[in-house]
Every structure is written in C-alpha cells, then in structure tokens.
Coordinates of C-alpha atoms and ligand atoms in Angstrom, one line a residue:
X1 CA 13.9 -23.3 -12.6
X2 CA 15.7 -21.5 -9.6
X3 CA 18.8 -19.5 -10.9
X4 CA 20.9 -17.9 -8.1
X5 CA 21.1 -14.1 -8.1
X6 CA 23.5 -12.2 -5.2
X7 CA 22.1 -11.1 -2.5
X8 CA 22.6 -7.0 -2.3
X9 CA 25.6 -6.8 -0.3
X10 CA 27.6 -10.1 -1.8
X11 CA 28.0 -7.6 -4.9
X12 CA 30.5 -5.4 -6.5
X13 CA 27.4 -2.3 -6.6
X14 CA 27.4 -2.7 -2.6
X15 CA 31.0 -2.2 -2.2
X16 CA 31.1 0.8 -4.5
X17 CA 27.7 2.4 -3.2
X18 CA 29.6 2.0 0.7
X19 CA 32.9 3.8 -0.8
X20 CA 30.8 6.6 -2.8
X21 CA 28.3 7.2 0.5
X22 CA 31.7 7.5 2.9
X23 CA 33.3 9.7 -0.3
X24 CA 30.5 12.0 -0.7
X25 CA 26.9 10.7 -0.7
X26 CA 25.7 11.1 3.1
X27 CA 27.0 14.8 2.5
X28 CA 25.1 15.3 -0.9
X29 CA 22.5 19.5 0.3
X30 CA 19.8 19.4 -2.4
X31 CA 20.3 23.0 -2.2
X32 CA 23.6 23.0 -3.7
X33 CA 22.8 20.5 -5.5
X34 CA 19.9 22.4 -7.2
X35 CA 22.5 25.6 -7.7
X36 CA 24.7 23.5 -9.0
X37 CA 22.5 21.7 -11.6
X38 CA 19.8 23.7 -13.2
X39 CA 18.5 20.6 -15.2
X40 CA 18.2 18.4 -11.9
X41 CA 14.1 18.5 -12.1
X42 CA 14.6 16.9 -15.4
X43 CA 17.5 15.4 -14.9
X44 CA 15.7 13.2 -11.9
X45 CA 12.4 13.0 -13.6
X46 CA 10.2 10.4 -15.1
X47 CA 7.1 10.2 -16.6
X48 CA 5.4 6.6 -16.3
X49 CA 2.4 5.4 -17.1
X50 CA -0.4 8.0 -15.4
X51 CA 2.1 8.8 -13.2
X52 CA 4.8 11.3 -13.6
X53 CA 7.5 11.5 -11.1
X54 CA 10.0 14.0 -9.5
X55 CA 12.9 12.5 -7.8
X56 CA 14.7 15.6 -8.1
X57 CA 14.4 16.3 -4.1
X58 CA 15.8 13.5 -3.1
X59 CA 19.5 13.0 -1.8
X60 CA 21.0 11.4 -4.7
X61 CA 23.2 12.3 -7.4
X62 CA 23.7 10.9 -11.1
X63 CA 27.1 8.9 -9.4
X64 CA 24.3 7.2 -6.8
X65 CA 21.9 6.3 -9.2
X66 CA 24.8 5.1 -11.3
X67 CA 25.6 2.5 -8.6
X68 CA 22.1 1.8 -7.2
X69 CA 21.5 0.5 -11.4
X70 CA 24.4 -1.4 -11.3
X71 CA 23.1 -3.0 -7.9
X72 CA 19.6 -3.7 -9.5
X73 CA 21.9 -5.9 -12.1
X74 CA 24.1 -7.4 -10.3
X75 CA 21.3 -8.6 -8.0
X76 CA 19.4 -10.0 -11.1
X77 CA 16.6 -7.9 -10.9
X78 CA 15.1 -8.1 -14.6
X79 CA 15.6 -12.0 -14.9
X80 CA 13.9 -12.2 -11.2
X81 CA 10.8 -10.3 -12.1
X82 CA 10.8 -12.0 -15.9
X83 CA 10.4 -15.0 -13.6
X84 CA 7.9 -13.2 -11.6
X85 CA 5.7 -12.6 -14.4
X86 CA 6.2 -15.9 -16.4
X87 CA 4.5 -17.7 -13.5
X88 CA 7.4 -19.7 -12.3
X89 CA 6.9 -20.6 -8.1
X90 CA 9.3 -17.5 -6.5
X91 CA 7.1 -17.7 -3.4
X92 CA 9.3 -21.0 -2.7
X93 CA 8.3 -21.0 0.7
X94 CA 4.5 -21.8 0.0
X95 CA 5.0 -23.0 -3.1
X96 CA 3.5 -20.8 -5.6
X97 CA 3.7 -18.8 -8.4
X98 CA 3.2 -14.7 -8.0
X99 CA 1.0 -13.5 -10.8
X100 CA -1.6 -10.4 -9.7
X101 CA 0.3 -9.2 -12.8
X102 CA -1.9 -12.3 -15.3
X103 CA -5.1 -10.7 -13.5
X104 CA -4.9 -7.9 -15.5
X105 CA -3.6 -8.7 -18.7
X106 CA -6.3 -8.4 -21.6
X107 CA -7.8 -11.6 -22.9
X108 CA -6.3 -13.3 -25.1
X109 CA -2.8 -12.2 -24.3
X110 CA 0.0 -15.1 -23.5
X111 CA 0.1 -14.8 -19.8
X112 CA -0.6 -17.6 -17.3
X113 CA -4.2 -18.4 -17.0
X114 CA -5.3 -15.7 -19.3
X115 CA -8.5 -17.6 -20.0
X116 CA -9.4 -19.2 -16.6
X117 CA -8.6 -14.8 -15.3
X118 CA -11.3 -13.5 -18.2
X119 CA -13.8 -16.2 -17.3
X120 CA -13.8 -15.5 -13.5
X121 CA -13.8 -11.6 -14.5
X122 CA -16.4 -11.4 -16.8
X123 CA -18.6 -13.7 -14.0
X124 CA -18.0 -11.0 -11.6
X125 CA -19.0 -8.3 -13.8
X126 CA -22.1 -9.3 -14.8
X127 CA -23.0 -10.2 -11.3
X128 CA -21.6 -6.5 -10.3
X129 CA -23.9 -5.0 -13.1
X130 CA -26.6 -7.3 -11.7
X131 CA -26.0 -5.8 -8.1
X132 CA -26.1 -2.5 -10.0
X133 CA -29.6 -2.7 -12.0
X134 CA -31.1 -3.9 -8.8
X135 CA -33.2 -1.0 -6.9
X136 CA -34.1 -3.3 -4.3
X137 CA -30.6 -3.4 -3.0
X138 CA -28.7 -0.1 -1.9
X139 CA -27.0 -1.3 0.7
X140 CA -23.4 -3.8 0.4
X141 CA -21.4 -5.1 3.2
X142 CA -18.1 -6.4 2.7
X143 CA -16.4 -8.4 5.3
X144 CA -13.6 -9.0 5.0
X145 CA -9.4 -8.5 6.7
X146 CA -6.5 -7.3 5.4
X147 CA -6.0 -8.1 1.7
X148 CA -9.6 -8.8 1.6
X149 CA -10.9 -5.9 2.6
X150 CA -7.8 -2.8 2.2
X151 CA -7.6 -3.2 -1.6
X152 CA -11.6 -2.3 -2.1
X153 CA -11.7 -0.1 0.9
X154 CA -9.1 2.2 -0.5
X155 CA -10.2 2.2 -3.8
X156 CA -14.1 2.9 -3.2
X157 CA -13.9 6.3 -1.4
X158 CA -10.5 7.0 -4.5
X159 CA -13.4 6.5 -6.9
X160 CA -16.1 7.9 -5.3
X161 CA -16.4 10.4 -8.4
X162 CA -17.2 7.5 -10.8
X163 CA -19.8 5.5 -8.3
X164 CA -23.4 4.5 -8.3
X165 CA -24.7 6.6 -6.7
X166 CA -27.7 4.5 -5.2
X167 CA -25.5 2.0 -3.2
X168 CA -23.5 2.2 -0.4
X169 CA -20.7 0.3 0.2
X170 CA -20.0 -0.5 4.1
X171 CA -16.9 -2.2 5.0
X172 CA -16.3 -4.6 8.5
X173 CA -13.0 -5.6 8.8
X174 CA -12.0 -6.1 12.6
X175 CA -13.7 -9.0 14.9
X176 CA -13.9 -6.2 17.1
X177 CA -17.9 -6.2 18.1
X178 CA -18.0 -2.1 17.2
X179 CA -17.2 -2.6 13.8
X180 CA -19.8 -4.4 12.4
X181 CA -22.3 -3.2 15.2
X182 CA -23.3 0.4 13.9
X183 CA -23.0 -0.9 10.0
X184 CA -26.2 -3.5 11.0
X185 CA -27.8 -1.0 13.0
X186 CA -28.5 1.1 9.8
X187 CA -29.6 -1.6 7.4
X188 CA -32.7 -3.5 6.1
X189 CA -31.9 -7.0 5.7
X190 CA -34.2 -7.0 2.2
X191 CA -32.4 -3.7 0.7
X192 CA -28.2 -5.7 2.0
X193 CA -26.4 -7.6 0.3
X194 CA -23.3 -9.1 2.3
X195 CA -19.6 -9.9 0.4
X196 CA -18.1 -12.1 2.5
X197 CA -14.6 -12.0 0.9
X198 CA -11.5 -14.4 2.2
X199 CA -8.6 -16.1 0.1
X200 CA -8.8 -18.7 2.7
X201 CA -11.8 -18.7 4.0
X202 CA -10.7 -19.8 7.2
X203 CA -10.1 -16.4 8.9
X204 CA -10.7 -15.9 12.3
X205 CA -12.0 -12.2 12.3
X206 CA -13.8 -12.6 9.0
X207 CA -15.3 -16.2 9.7
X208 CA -17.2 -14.7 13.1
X209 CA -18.2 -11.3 11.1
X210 CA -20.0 -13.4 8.5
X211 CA -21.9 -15.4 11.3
X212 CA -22.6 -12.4 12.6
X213 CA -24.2 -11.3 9.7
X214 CA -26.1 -14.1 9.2
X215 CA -27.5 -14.3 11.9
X216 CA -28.6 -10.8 12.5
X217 CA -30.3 -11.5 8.7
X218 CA -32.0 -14.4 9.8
X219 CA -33.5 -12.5 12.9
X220 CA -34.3 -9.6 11.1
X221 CA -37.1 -11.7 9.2
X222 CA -34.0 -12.4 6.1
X223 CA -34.8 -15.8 4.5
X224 CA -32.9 -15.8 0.8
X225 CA -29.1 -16.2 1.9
X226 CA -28.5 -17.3 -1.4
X227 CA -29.8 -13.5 -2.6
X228 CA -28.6 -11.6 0.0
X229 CA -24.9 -13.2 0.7
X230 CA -22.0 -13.6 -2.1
X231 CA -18.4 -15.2 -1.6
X232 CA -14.9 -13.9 -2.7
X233 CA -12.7 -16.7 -2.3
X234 CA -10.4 -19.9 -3.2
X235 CA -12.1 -21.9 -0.9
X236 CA -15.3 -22.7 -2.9
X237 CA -16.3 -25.5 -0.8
X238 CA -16.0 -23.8 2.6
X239 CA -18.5 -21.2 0.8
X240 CA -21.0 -23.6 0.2
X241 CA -20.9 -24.9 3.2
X242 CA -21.4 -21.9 5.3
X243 CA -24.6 -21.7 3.1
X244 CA -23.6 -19.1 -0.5
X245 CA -24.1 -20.0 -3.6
X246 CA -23.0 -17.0 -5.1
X247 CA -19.2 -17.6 -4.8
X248 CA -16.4 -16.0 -7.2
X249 CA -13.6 -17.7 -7.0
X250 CA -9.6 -16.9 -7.7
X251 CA -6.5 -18.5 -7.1
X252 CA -3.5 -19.5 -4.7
X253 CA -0.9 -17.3 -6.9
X254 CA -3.0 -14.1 -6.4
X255 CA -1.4 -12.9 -3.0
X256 CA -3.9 -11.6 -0.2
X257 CA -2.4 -8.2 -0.3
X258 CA -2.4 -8.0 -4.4
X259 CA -5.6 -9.5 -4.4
X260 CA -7.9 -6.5 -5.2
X261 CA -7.5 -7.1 -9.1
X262 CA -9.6 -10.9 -8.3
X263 CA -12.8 -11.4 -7.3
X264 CA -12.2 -9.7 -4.3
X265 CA -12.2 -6.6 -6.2
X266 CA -16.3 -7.4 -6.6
X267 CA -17.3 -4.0 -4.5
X268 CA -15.7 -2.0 -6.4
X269 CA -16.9 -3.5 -9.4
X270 CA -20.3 -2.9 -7.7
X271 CA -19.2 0.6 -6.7
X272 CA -18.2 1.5 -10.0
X273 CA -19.0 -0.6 -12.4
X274 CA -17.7 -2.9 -15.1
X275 CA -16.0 -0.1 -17.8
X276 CA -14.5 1.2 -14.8
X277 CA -13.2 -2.0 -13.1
X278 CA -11.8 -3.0 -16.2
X279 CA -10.2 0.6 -16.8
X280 CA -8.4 -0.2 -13.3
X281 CA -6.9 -3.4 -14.6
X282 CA -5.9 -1.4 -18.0
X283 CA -4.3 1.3 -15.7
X284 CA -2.4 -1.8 -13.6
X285 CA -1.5 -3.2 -17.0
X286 CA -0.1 -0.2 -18.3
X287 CA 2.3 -0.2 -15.4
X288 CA 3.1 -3.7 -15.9
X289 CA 4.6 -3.3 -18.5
X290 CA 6.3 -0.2 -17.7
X291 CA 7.6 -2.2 -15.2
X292 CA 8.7 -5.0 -17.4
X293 CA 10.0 -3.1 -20.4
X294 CA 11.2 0.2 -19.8
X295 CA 15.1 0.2 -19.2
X296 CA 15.9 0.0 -15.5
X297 CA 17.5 3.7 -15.2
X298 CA 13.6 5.1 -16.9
X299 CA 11.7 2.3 -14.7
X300 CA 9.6 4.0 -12.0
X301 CA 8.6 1.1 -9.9
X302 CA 12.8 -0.3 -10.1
X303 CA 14.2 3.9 -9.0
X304 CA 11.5 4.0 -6.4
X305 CA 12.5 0.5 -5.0
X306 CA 16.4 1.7 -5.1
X307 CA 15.8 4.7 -3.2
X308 CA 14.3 2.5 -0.6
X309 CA 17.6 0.7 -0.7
X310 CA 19.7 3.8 -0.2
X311 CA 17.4 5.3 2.0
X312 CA 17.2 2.3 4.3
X313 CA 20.7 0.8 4.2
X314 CA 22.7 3.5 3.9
X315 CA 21.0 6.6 5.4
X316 CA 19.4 4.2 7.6
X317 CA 16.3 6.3 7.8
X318 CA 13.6 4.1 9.2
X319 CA 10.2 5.3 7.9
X320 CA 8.6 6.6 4.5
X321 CA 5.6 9.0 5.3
X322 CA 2.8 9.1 2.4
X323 CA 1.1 12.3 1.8
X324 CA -2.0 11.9 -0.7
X325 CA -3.2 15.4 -1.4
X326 CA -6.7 13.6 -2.3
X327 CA -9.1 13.1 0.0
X328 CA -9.8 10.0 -2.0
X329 CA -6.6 8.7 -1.0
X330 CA -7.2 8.5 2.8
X331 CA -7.4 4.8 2.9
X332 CA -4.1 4.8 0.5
X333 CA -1.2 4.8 3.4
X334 CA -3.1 2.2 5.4
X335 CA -3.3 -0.2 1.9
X336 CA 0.5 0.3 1.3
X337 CA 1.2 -0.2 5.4
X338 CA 0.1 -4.0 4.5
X339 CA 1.7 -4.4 0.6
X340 CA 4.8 -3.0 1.7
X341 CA 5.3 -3.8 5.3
X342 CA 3.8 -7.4 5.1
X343 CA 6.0 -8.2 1.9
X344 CA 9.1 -6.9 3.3
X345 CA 9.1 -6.8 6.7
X346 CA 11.6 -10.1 6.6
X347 CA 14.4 -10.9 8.5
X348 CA 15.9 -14.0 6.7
X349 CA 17.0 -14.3 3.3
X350 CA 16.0 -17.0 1.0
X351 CA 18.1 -19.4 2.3
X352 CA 17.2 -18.6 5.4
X353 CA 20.1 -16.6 6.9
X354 CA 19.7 -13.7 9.2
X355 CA 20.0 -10.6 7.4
X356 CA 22.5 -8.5 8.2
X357 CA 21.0 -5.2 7.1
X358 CA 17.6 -3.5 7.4
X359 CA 14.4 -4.2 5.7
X360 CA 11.0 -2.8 5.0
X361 CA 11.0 0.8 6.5
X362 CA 7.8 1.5 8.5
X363 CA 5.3 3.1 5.8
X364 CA 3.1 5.3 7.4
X365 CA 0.9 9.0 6.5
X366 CA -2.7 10.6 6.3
X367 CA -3.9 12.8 3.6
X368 CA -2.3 15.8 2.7
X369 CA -3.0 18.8 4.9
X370 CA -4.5 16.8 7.7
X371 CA -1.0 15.8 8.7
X372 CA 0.2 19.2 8.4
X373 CA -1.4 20.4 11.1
X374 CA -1.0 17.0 13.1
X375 CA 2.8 15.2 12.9
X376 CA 4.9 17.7 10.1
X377 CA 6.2 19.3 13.0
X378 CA 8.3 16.4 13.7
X379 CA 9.1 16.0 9.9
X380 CA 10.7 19.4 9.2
X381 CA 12.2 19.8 12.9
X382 CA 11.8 16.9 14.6
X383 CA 15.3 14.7 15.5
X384 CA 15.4 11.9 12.8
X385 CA 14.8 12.4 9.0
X386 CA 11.6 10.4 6.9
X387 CA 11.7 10.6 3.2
X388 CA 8.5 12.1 2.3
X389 CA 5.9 10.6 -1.0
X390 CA 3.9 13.7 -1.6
X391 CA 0.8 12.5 -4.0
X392 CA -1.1 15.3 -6.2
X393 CA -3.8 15.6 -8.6
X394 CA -3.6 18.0 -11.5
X395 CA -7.6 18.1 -12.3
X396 CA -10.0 17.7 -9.3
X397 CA -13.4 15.7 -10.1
X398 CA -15.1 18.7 -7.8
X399 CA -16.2 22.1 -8.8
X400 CA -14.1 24.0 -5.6
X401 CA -11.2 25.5 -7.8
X402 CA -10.5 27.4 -5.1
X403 CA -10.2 24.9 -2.6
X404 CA -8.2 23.2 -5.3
X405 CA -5.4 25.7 -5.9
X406 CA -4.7 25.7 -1.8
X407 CA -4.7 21.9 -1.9
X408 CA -2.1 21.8 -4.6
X409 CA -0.2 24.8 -3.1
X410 CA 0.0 23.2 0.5
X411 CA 1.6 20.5 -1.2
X412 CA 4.3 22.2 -3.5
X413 CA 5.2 24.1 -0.3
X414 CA 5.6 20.9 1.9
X415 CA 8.1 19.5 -0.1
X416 CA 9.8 23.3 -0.3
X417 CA 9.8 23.7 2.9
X418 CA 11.4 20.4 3.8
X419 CA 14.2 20.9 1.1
X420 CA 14.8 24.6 1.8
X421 CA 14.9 24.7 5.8
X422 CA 15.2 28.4 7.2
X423 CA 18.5 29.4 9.4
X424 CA 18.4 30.7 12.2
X425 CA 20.3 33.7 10.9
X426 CA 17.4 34.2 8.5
X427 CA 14.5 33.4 11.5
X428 CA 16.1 35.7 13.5
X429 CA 16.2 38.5 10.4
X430 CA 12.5 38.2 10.5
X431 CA 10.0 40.2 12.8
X432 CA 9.9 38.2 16.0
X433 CA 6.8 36.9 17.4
X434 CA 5.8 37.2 20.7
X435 CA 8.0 35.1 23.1
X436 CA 8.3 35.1 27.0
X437 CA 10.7 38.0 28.1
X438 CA 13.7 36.4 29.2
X439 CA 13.7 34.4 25.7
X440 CA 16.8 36.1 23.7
X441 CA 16.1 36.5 20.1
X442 CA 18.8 34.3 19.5
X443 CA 17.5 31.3 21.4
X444 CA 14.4 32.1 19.4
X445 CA 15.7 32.4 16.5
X446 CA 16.9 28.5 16.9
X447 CA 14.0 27.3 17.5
X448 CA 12.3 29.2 14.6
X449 CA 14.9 27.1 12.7
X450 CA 14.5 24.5 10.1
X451 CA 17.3 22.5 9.0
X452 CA 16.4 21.7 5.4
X453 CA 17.7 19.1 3.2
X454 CA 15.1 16.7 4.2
X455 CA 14.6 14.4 1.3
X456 CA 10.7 14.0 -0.6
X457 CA 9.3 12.4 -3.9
X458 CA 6.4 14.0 -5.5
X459 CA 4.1 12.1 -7.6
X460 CA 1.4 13.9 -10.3
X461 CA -1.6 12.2 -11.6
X462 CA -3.4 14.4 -14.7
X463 CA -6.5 12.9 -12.8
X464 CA -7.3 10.7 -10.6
X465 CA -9.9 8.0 -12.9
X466 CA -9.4 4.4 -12.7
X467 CA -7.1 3.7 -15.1
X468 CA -4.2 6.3 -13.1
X469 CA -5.2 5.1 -10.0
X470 CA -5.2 1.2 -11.4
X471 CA -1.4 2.5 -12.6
X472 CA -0.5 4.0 -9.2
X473 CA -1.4 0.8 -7.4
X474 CA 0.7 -1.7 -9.9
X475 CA 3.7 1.0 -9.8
X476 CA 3.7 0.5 -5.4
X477 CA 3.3 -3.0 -6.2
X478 CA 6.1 -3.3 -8.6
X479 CA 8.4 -1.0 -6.3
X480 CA 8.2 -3.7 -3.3
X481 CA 9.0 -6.2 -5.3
X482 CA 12.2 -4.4 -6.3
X483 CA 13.3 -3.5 -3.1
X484 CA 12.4 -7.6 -1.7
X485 CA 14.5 -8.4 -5.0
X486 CA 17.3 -6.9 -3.8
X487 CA 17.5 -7.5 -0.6
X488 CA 17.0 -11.1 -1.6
X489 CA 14.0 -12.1 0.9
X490 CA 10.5 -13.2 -0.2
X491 CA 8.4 -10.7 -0.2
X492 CA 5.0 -13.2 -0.6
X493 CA 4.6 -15.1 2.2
X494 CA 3.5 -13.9 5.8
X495 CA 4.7 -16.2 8.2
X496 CA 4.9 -13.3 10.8
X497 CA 1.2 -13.0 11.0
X498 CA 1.1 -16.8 12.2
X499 CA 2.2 -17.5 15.9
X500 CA -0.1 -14.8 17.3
X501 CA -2.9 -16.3 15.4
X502 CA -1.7 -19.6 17.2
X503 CA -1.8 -18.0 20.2
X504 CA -5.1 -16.6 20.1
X505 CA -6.9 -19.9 19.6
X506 CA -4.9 -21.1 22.7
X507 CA -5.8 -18.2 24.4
X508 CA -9.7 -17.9 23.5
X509 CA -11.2 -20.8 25.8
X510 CA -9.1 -19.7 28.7
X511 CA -10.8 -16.2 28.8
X512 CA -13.9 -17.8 29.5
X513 CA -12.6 -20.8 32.0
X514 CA -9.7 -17.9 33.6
X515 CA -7.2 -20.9 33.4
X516 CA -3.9 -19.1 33.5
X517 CA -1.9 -22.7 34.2
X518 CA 1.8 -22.6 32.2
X519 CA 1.2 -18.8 31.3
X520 CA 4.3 -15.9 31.7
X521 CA 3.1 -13.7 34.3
X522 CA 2.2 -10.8 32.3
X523 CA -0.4 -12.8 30.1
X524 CA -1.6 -14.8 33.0
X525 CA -1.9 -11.1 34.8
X526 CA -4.1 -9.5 32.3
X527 CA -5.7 -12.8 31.4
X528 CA -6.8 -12.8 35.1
X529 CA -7.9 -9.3 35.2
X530 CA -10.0 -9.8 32.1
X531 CA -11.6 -12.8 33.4
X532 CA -12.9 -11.3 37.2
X533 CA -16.2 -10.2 37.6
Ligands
LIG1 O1 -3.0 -11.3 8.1 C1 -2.6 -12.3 7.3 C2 -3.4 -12.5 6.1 O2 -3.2 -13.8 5.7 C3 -3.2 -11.5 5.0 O3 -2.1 -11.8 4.2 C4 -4.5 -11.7 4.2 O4 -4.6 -10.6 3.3 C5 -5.5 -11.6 5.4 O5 -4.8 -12.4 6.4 C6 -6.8 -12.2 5.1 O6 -6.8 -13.5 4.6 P1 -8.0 -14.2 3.9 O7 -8.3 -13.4 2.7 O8 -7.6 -15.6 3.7 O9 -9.2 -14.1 4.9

C-alpha cells in the first residue's frame, strides 16, 4: 500500500516556516534569547531513551519548532515510518521492505520476521561465545566495506570497556594492498580467525581481501578453512562456494549501512559477548520505540531530523560537525558519514523529479579535543557557520577522574564559546598579547574577535554501556529517516555508489594492457602515466 504524503515544500508548514524565517527566524541571538527566557534549557530539552538532549543552543524558537511539527505532519511523517516499521516495501526503488528496526525487537514480539531474526541471532551467539571460550584463537579479522565493516568498527573500540580481553579484533576494509598488509604480517594463521562479512557478497574490495586472506593462510601452512574462516552474508551460496561453511546469514530488508544489528554484528558479539550484544539491541529497541511512540514535539530522533531541515533549507548551512568527547567514539563520525550521507545524499524525489532544495548536509568530526586543536578555529571564526553535535559521557569506564573533569569541561566550554562569541570591544578590554608593532590594538582586537551565536546540540549519556550506545545508534538512525521523510527522497538505496564501480571494472584490464582507446583525456592521461615503466 503506497499512500501519497507532500513533499516538504508542496505544504502549508513550508510556506509559513519561509514567512516566519524572513519575519524573524534568520535573526533569532541565542544570547538574547537566553536573557530573554530563563527556562529555555528546559524549555528545548529532552530526555530519550539513554540519551538526554539539549537543544537549547540552537537557533530556534518555540514559533520554529511550532512550524517545523506542523511540517513533520503535513509531510506524513508518523504514517511513513508506521509503514517503515510494519514492513511494507518503502525502498520502492529496489524493492524492499526497511526493517533494522525487527532485528532488535525481543522474541516473540509481533514484528516482521521475529522468529527467522531470533533464530539467526541466537546462531551467532553461540558461535560468538564459541569464538570466545577458544584459547587457541586470539586473533579475528574482519573484512569487510562500508556497512559491513563501519557498524562493528565503531562499536568495538566504543566498547572496549566491556571486551575479552584475550582477542583482538583487526579490521581490513579498503582493497588498498596496505590495509590488509600489516594486519597479516602480525598474525599466526592457527591462532586467526577471518569474518569475511558482505550483504552481497559480490564486493569488489571485500571479494579480493578475502582471497587475499586465503591465500596467505594456505601459505602459512593453514589447512581448516572451514575453522579458521566464517561468512556474514545474504549470499549463502556465494559463501560456500568460495569455500566457508560457517556462514550467518540475514536478509535483503536489513540495509548495508543499518546492518550492524545482523550477523554482521558477529565481531562485536565476539568482542563483547552475547549479554552485551543483546544489551545493544535492547538499547536500539528502546529507541525504537521512542521513536515510534513518543509524540512528535518529545521525539528525539523526529526534532533532530527537523533541525536538519531548518538548518539545511533555510539557514542553508552545509555541514554538521560531530564532536564525541569519548575516545571510544573515534570511529562514530566516520559510521554516521555513510548512514547519513549515503541515505540522503539524493537529488530526486520519489517520483523522480529534481529537487529543488538541498539534501544531506556533509557530516563530518573527530573526537572531542583532538579537533580543538586541529579545525575549531574555523568553527568559532572561520567564514561560514556548522551546527555543532557535542557528545559527552557522564561516568567514564577509566579510573583518570582528573583527566575526566578536563574532558567534560573542554566540552561544556566549546559549545559556550561558540554561543557566547567575544567582541572586539571586550578583546580589546583584555591585556594584549604580543603582536608585531605596527599592529593597532584595534586591528587586534578584531581578530581576537569571535562572533558568537554559532548554533550546537549537546548530547549526555549516564555511561557509555551497550545498551546507551545501542540507543545512540537507533536515535541517528531514526533522525535520517526523518529528515529523508521529509524531504520526500529514499533514503535506502545507493544508486550513487554504482557508475564508478562500473567504471572501475572497465577500467581494471586497461591498467595492465595501457589501452587508453575512447578515453577523455584526463583519464587516458593518468591511465597512461600509471601504466609506463
Ligand atoms: O558502497 C556501497 C555499498 O553497497 C554499501 O551500501 C554497503 O554497505 C557496502 O557497499 C558493502 O556492501 P556488501 O556488504 O554487499 O559487501
């Protein structure tokens, strides 16, 4: 069943939101704001599951989030993801259902698939606890690309507090000879066991890692594939033939990108363990249904999504930065690069028509006071302005309380900093430093200037265990989907990825014959400079 929902500017919401940011929302200071309104903080608040929310420093008021709501109906939103998590086929243009959402749902509840989801799960468990119990091996290797390999590569190193602490998990992602080159070198081909993990099977970087691996097995004096390599996959039979018997499969409505709840999430399983693995999927679950029954103007995922709208569209900023103050998180802005920038980096609606306003913001970051000394220049004085996600943990799972309080400090004064600026009637108030001598204090002053006002979300995890880390993941997840909602594109497939993988294969056999017939002149160029002796 298809029903037609409005696209986000063929609405009533649209029109008003245009005539209250002309009125007065492109002008909204969050320091007046603030002075204005001493209950903003709570005002622009929300707790959600494990997560716990302040909005209060970005540039909206209660009239904005009164029209960005009324948006998020008029678009449909609620019967759109209802249709989401019944199972019906919203990825029309492959076909499929979207359900990561039925992978963590507890057995025995009435979601799609609930008992085929269990049975896979509970296969992968034991086989994880297997992994686990066995001293022999202390060494696992997942290969893997994109969805197969970002989910478990972020969360590993998140839950590094919680993991075995007799194996170590390696993870070769790029067909790029150098990544897979120093993991070998350090391994024992009796102690490894290999993950070879791909929805498809079929992928080009991940295909030539895994016969890289097993060959380099086989050489080292390896002789039990069957022992030593496992599969994460849809493609069963494509498995087999490349020789595992040891295959976990899942299915073509779990997405690549919200894939780490499936089998693919065997590493971490291996990593962490069963209780744990399942205390993710309770933390996603917990989320879910945040997502799917708290009212829209108390819905995390839905105001997040929004302010991506009004961010993007109207304040036409053009990038998000992420700031996990966690080292665990180091891996997080990279994961949410590919579930946010692959889902909505669209430029067609459903039907197909051009879209006449922007999409998917670039997403981009490094943990917390790593990019303070790298690129916050440019965020509190550079030229443009990028909403900033600041990410902090109440409880560290370390004994440095020290450390601790600085980490949490740096962070509270980030998003200060940003919101407060400094004039340069106040810089030049303060006792200069030294400058070159013709420099007047004035000119100083200026570029001791910050302008403020600069907009940033800061989101508090009590800890950060599996279950808040499992709801931090589904709230991202649930936020894209809003924003795709209402710009009315789908955000499952990836047909961007395609033509340059088409491309490649034409490409591959003429680096070693140097043909460069029917080439433009820059490929045929390099092509020809590659190729020479
Ligand atoms: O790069 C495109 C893509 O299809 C991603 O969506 C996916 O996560 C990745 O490749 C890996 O695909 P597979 O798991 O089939 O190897």
């Amino acid at each position: 069943m298809t029903t037609h929902h409005p696209r986000c500017d063929a609405t009533a919401a649209w029109a008003a939101l245009q005539g209250h940011w002309q009125a007065h929302g492109r002008e909204l200071d969050l320091r007046e704001a603030f002075a204005r309104d001493p209950g903003r903080f709570n005002a622009f608040s929300v707790q959600a599951p494990e997560v716990f929310a302040d909005l209060s420093k970005n540039l909206i008021d209660t009239a904005t989030l009164h029209f960005l709501l009324d948006l998020a109906r008029e678009c449909g939103l609620e019967a759109r993801r209802d249709a989401m998590l019944r199972g019906e086929p919203i990825n029309r243009t492959e076909g499929r259902a979207v359900l990561h959402t039925a992978l963590r749902a507890p057995a025995g509840a009435a979601t799609p698939f609930n008992a085929e989801v269990h049975g896979v799960l509970a296969a992968m468990l034991a086989y994880a606890e297997q992994v686990r119990a066995d001293e022999h091996i202390t060494d696992i290797v997942n290969i893997g690309i994109g969805g197969s390999d970002l989910g478990p590569q972020m969360v590993v190193p998140a839950l590094d507090a919680f993991a075995h602490r007799g194996k170590r998990l390696h993870f070769v992602s790029n067909v790029d000879g150098h990544d897979i080159t120093p993991v070998l070198r350090g391994l024992d081909p009796e102690r490894t066991l290999f993950i070879v993990a791909s929805k498809t099977f079929t992928t080009q970087e991940t295909m030539a890692n895994a016969a890289v691996a097993r060959e380099w097995f086989l050489q080292q004096g390896g002789t039990d594939i069957a022992r030593h390599f496992a599969a994460t996959t849809t493609n069963v039979a494509a498995a087999a033939q490349f020789g595992i018997t040891t295959t976990f499969g899942f299915w073509d409505w779990v997405g690549g990108r919200y894939s780490l709840w499936s089998a693919i999430g065997l590493p971490i399983a291996i990593a962490v363990g069963a209780d744990n693995f399942r205390a993710l999927l309770a933390g996603a679950h917990a989320m879910d249904r945040h997502f799917a029954e708290a009212p829209l103007a108390n819905n995390l995922p839905v105001l997040l999504g929004l302010l991506d709208v009004w961010y993007r569209n109207f304040h036409g900023f053009t990038s998000r930065s992420v700031a996990p103050y966690h080292q665990g998180l180091a891996r997080l802005p990279a994961y949410l690069q590919q579930l946010e920038m692959e889902s909505n980096g669209k430029r067609v609606d459903m039907q197909g028509q051009p879209l006449p306003y922007a999409t998917s913001p670039v997403v981009w970051g490094e943990p917390g006071t790593n990019g303070q000394h790298a690129y916050f220049q440019m965020l509190h004085q550079g030229t443009g302005v990028v909403p900033v996600e600041f990410i902090a943990v109440k409880t560290p799972s370390h004994t440095h309380a020290d450390l601790h309080a600085k980490l949490l400090a740096n962070c509270l004064a980030q998003s200060q900093a940003l919101m407060l600026g400094k004039t340069a009637a106040e810089a030049a108030a303060e006792k200069a430093p030294t400058a070159a001598a013709d420099i007047a204090p004035a000119v100083l002053a200026r570029h001791r200037s910050f302008p403020g006002n600069r907009p940033s979300t800061t989101l508090l995890l009590a800890a950060l265990t599996p279950h808040s880390l499992g709801a931090l993941i589904a709230m991202y997840e649930h936020r894209v989907f809003t924003s795709g909602a209402l710009w009315g594109i789908n955000s499952f497939d990836q047909w961007g990825v395609e033509l340059g993988k088409a491309l490649c294969s034409q490409l591959l056999p003429r680096l070693a014959s140097g043909d460069t017939t029917g080439l433009d002149a820059s490929t045929a160029g390099l092509l020809a400079k590659l190729h020479s002796a």
